Coordinates of C-alpha atoms in Angstrom, one line a residue:
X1 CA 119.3 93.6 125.6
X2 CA 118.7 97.1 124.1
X3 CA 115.1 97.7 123.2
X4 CA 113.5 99.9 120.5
X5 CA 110.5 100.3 118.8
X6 CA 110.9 101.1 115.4
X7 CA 108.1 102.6 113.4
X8 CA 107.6 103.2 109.4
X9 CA 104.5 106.2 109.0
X10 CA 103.2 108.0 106.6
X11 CA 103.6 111.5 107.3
X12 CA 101.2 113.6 107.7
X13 CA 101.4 117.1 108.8
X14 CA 97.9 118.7 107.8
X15 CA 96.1 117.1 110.8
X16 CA 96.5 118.4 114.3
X17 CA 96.3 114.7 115.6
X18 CA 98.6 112.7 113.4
X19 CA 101.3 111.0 114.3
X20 CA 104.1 113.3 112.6
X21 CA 102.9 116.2 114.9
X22 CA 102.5 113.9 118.1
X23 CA 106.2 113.1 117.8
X24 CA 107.4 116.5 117.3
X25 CA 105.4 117.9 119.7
X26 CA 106.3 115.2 122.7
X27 CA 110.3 114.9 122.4
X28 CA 111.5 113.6 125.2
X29 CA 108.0 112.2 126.9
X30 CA 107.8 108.9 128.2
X31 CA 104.7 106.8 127.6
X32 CA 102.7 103.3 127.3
X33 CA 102.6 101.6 124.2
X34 CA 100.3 98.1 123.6
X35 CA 101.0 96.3 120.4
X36 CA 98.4 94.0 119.5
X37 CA 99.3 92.1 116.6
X38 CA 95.9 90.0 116.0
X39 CA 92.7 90.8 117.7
X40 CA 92.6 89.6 120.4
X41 CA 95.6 87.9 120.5
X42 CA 98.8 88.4 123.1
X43 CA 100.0 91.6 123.6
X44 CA 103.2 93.4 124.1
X45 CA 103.3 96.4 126.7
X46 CA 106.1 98.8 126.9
X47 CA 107.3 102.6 127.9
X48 CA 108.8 104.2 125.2
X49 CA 110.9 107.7 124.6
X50 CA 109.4 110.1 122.3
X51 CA 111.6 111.1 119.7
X52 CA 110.6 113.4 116.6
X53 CA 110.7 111.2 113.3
X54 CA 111.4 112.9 109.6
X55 CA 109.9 115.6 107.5
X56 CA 110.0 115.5 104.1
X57 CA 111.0 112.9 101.5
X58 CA 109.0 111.6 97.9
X59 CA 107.2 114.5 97.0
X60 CA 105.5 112.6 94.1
X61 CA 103.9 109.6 96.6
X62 CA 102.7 110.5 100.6
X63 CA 106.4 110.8 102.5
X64 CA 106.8 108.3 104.8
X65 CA 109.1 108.6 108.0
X66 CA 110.9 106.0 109.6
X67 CA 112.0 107.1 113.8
X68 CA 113.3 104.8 116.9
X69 CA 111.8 105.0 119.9
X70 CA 113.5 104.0 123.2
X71 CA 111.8 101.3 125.2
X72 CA 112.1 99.5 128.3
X73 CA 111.6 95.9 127.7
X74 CA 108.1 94.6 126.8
X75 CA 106.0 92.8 129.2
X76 CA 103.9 90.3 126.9
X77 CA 100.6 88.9 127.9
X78 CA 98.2 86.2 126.5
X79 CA 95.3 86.6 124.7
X80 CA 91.6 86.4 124.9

């Protein structure tokens, strides 16, 4: 299997610490994501590629951007 993490974000480029600029900035990183889909609930842990996602798009509503990250396969662990 091929594994990816897709994400839809709203952009945001006005704030040092937001997502948009985190992606940009880190191209080609490698870190640890946790996705925890209900408090407390299982979680899925896995290493992903950071690739830059869009800029631009509506300029009438906030843009969002859409990017695929590169993962190795998730390691998922029960809940509380």
């Amino acid at each position: 299997a091929t594994w990816v993490l897709d994400l839809t974000y709203a952009q945001d480029w006005a704030e040092a610490d937001a997502l948009s600029r985190y992606l940009h900035a880190n191209e080609g990183t490698s870190v640890v994501a946790v996705f925890t889909p209900k408090a407390g609930g299982p979680t899925a842990t896995a290493t992903i590629s950071i690739a830059p996602g869009a800029i631009g798009g509506d300029t009438t509503a906030v843009a969002e951007g859409t990017v695929q990250l590169g993962s190795t396969k998730p390691v998922l662990t029960a809940g509380a």
